[in-house]
mmCIF file of C-alpha atoms in Angstrom:
data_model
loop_
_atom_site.group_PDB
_atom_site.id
_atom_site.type_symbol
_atom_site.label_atom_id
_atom_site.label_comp_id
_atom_site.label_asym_id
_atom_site.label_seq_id
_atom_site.Cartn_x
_atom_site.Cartn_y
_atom_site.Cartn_z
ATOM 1 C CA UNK A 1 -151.154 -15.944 55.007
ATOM 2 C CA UNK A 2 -148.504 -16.319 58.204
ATOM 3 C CA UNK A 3 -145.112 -14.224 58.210
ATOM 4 C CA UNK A 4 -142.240 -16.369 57.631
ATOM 5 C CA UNK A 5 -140.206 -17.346 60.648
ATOM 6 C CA UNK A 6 -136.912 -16.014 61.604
ATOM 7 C CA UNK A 7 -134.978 -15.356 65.096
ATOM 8 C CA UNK A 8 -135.300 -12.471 66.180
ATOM 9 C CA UNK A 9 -131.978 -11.886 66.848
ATOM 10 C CA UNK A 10 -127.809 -13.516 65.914
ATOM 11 C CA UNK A 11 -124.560 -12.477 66.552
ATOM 12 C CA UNK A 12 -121.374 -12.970 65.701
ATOM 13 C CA UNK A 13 -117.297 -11.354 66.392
ATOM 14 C CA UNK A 14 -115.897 -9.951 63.264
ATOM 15 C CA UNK A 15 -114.283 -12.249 60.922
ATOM 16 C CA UNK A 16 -116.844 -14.641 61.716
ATOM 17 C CA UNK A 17 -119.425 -16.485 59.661
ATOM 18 C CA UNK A 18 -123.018 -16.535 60.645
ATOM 19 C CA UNK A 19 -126.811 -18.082 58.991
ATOM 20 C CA UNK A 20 -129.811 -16.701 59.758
ATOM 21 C CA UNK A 21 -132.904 -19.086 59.095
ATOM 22 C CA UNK A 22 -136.688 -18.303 57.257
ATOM 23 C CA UNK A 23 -139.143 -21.105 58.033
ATOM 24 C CA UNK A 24 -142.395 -20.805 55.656
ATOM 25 C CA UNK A 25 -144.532 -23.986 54.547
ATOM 26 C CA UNK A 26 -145.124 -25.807 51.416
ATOM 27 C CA UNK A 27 -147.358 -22.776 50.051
ATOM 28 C CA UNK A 28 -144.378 -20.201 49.981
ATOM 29 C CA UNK A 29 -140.741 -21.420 50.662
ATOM 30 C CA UNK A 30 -141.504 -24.851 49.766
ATOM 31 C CA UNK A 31 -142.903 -24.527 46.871
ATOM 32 C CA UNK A 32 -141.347 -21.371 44.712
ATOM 33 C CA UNK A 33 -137.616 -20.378 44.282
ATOM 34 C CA UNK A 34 -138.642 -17.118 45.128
ATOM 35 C CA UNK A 35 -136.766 -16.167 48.150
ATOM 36 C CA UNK A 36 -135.328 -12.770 48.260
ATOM 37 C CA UNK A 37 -132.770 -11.349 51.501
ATOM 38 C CA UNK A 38 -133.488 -7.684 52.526
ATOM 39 C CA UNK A 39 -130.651 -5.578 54.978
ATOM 40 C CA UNK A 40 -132.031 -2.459 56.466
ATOM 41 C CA UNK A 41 -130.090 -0.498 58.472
ATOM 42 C CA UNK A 42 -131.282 1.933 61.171
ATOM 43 C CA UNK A 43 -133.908 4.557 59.248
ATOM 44 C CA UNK A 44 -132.946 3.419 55.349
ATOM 45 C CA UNK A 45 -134.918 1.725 52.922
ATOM 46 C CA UNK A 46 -133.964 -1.772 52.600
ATOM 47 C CA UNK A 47 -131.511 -3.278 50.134
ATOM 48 C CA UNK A 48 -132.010 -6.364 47.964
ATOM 49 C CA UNK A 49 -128.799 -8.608 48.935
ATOM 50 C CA UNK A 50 -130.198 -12.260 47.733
ATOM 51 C CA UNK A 51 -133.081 -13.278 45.377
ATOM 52 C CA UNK A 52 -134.164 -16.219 43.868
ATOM 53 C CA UNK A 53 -132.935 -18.242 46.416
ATOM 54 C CA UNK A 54 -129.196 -17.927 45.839
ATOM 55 C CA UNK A 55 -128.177 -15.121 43.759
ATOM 56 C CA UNK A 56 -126.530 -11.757 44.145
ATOM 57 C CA UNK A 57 -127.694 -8.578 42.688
ATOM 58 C CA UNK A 58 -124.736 -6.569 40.890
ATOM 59 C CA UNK A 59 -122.767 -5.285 43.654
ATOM 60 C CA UNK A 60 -123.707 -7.366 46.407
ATOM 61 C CA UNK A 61 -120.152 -8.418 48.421
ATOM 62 C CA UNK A 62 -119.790 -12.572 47.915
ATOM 63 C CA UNK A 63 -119.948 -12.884 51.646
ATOM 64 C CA UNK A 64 -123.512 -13.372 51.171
ATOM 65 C CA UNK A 65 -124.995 -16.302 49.934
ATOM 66 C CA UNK A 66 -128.621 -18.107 50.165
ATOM 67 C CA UNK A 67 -129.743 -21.398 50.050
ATOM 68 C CA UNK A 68 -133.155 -23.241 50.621
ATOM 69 C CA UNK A 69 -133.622 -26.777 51.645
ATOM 70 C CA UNK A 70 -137.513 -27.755 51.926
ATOM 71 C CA UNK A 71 -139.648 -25.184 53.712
ATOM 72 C CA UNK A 72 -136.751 -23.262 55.376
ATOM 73 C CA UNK A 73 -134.366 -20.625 53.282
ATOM 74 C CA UNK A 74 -131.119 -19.467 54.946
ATOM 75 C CA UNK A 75 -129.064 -16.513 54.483
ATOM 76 C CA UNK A 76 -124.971 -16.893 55.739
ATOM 77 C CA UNK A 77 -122.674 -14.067 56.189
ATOM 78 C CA UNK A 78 -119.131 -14.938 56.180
ATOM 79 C CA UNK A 79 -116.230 -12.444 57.677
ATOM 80 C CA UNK A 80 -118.469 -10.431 59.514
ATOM 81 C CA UNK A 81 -117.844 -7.093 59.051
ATOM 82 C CA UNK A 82 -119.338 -4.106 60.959
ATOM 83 C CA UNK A 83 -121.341 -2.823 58.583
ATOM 84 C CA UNK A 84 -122.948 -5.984 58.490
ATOM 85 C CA UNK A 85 -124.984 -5.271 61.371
ATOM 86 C CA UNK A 86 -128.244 -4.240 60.206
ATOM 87 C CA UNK A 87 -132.153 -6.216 60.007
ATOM 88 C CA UNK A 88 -132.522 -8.550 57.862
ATOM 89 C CA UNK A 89 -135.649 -9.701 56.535
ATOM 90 C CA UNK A 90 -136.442 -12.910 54.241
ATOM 91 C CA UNK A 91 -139.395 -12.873 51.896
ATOM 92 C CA UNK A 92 -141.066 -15.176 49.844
ATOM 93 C CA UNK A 93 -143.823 -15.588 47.258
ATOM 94 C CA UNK A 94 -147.162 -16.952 48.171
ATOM 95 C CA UNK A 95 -149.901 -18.763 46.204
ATOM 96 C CA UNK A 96 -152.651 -20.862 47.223
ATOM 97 C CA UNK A 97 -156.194 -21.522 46.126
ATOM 98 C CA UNK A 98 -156.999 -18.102 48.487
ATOM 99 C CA UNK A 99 -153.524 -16.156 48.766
ATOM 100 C CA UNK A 100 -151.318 -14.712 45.898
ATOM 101 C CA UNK A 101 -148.547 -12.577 46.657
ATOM 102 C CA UNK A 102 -145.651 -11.695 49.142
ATOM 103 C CA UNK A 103 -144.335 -12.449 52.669
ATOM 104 C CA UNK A 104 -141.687 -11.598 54.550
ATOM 105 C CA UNK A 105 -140.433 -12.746 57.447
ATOM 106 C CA UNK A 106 -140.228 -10.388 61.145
ATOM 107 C CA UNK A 107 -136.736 -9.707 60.861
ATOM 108 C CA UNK A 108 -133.429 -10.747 62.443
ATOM 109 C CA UNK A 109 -130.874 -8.199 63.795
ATOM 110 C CA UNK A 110 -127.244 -8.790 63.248
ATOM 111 C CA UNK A 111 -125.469 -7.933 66.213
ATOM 112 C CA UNK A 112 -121.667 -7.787 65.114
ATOM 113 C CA UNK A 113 -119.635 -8.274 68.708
ATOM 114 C CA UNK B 1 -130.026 5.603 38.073
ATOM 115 C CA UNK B 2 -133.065 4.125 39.120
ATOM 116 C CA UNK B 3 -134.995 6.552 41.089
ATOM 117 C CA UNK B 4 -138.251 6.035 43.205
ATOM 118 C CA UNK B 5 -140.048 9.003 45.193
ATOM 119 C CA UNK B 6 -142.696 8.812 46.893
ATOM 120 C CA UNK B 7 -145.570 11.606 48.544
ATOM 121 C CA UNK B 8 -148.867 11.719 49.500
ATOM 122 C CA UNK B 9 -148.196 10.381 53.558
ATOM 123 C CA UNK B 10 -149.451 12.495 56.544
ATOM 124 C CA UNK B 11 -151.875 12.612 59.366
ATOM 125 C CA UNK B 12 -155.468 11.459 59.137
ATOM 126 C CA UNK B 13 -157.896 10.501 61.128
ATOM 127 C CA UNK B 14 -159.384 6.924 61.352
ATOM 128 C CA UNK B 15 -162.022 6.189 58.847
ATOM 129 C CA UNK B 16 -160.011 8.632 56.203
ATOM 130 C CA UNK B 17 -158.641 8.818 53.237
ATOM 131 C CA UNK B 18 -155.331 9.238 51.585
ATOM 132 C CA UNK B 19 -153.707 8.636 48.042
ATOM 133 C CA UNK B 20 -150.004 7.942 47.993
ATOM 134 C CA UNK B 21 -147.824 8.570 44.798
ATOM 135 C CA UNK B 22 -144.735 7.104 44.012
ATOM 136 C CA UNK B 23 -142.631 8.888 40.699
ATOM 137 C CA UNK B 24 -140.540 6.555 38.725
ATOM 138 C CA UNK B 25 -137.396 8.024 36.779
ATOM 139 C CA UNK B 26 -134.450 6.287 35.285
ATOM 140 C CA UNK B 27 -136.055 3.334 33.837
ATOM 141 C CA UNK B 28 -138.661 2.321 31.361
ATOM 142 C CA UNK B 29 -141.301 2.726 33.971
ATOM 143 C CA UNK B 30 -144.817 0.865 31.465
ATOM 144 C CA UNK B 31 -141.907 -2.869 31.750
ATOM 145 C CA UNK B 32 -141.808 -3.143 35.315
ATOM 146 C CA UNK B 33 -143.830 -4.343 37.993
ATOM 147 C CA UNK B 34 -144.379 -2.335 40.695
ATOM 148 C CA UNK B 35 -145.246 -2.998 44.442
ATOM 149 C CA UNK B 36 -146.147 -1.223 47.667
ATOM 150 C CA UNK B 37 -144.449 -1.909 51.034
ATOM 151 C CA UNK B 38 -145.137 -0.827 54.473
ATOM 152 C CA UNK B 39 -143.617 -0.841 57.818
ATOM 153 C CA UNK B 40 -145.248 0.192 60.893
ATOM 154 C CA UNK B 41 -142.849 2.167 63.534
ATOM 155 C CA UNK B 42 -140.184 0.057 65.089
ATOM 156 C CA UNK B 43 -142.000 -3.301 63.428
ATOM 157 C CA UNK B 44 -141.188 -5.688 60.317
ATOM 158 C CA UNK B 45 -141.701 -5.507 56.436
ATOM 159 C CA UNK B 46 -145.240 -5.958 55.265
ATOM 160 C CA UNK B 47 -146.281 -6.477 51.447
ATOM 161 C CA UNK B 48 -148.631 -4.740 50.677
ATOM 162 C CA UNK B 49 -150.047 -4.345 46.896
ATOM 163 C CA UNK B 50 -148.726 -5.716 43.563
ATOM 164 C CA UNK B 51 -149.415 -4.541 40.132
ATOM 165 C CA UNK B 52 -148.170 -5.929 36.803
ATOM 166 C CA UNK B 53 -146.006 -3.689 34.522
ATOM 167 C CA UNK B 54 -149.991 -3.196 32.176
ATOM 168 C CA UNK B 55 -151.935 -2.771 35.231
ATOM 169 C CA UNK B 56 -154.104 -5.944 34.019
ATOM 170 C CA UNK B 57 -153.105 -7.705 37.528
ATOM 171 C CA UNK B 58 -153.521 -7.095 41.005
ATOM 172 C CA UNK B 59 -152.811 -8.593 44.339
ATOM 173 C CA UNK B 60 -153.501 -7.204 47.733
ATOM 174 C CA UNK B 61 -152.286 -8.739 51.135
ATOM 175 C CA UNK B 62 -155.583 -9.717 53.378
ATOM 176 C CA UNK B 63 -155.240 -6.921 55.582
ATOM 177 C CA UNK B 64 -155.730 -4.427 53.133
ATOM 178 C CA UNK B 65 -158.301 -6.132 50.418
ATOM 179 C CA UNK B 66 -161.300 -4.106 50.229
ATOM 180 C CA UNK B 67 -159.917 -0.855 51.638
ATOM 181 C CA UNK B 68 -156.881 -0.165 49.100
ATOM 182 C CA UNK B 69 -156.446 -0.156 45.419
ATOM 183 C CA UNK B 70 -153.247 0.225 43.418
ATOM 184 C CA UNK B 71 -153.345 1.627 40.287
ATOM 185 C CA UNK B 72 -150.868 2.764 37.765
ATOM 186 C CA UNK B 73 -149.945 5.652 34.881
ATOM 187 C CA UNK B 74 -147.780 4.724 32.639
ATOM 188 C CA UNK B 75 -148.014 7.898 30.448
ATOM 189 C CA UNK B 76 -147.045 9.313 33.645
ATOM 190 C CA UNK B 77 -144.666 6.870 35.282
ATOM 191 C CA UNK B 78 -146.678 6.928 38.474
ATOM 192 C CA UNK B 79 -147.497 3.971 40.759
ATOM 193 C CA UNK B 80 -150.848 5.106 43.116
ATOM 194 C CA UNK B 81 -151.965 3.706 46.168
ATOM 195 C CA UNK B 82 -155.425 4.481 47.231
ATOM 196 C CA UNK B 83 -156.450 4.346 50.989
ATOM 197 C CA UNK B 84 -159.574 4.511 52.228
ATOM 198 C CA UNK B 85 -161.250 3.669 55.787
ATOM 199 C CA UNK B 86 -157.806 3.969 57.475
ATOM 200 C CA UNK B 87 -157.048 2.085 60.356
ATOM 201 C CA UNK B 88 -154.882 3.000 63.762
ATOM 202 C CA UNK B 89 -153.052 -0.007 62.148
ATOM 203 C CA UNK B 90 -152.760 1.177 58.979
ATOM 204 C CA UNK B 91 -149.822 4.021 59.995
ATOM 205 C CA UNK B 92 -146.861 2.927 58.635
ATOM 206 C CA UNK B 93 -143.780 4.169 56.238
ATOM 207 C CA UNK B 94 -144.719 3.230 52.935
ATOM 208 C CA UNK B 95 -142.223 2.030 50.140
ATOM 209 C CA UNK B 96 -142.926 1.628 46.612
ATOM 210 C CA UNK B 97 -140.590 -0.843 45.251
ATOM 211 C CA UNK B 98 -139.583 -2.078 41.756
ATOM 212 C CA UNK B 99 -138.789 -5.374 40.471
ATOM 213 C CA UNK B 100 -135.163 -6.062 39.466
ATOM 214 C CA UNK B 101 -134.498 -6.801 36.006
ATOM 215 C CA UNK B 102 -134.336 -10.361 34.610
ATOM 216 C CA UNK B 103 -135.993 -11.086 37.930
ATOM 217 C CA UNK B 104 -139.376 -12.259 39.274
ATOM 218 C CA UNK B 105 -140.659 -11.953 42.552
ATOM 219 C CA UNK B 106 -138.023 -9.664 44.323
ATOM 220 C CA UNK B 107 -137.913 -5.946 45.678
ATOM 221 C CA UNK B 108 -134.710 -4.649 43.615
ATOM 222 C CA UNK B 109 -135.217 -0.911 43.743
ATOM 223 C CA UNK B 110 -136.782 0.971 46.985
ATOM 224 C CA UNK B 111 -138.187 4.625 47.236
ATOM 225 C CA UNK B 112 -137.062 6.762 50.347
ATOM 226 C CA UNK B 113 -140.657 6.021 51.724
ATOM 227 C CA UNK B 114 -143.836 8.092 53.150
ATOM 228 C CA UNK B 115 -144.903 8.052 56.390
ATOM 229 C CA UNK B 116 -148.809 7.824 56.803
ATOM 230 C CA UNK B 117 -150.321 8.137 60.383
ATOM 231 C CA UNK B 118 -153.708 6.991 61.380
ATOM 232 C CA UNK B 119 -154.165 8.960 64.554
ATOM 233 C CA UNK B 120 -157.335 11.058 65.872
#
């Protein structure tokens, strides 16, 4: 089973909104709404910030939303702030004839200009 | 509070051995399923293991099927990960993670993490 596929790397000025893409196939992203959003900043665990596609865990700002059109999942950030700027990593379930289970995605750091 | 802690990381020489533990407190551990999550220094999130909340099912990702088993106590509220015939690529921090309620298929709750290191 292949990682997901984000850029490696986005930025954005404060205020600003930004997306940051997850490209899987018809196995994973395609085919489950099962897309969680992960932020990890610099030696922490990560944090749950979307699942399910589109929805917020309690206490999750509103600046972050999800959507998913096809095989590709995006995550947007609106009014960058500066502790937005942190990894973020997309994940999605898996299942096939030979697979079951989790991937994520190689990460994307937020630069915040 | 949800609280995950895990132990059990440390040196060990390829070919080894090593059980990780990961103590659940805060939350009805026996209704959750659990998961184990590694990332190797300065790298990306890797699944690892899953385990339903009875222990009945089990997934492994490829790179680990064969060499690690997940297993589960819920008299204890402990979530195990069994290593054997480590690999160089095998050293990694290692997260157990919960579910999030009302959920499926997401990594709501995170330990601190244990670093295991596959080094001779």
């Amino acid at each position: 089973q292949s990682a997901l596929t984000q850029p490696a790397s986005v930025s954005g000025s404060p205020g600003q909104s930004i997306t940051i893409s997850c490209t899987g196939t018809s196995s994973d992203v395609g085919s489950y709404n099962l897309v969680s959003w992960y932020q990890q900043h610099p030696g922490k665990a990560p944090k749950l910030m979307i699942y399910e596609v589109s929805k917020r865990p309690s206490g999750v700002s509103n600046r972050f939303s999800g959507s998913k059109s096809g095989n590709t999942a995006s995550l947007t950030i609106s009014g960058l702030q500066a502790e937005d700027e942190a990894d973020y990593y997309c994940c999605s379930y898996a299942g096939s004839s030979t697979f079951e289970g989790w991937v994520f995605g190689g990460g994307t750091k937020l630069t915040v200009l | 509070e949800v609280q995950l802690v895990e132990s059990g990381g440390g040196l060990v020489q390829p070919g080894g051995s090593l059980r990780l533990s990961c103590a659940a407190s805060g939350f009805t551990f026996s209704s959750y399923e659990m998961n184990w999550v590694r990332q190797a220094p300065g790298k990306g999130l890797e699944w690892v293991s899953y385990i339903s909340s009875s222990g009945s099912t089990i997934y492994y990702a490829d790179s680990v099927k064969g060499r690690f088993t997940i297993s589960r106590d819920n008299a204890k509220n402990s979530l195990y990960l069994q290593m054997n015939s480590l690999r160089a690529e095998d050293t990694a921090v290692y997260y157990c993670a919960r579910v999030l309620e009302g959920s499926s298929g997401c990594f709501g709750y995170w330990g601190q993490g244990t670093l295991v290191t596959v080094s001779s």
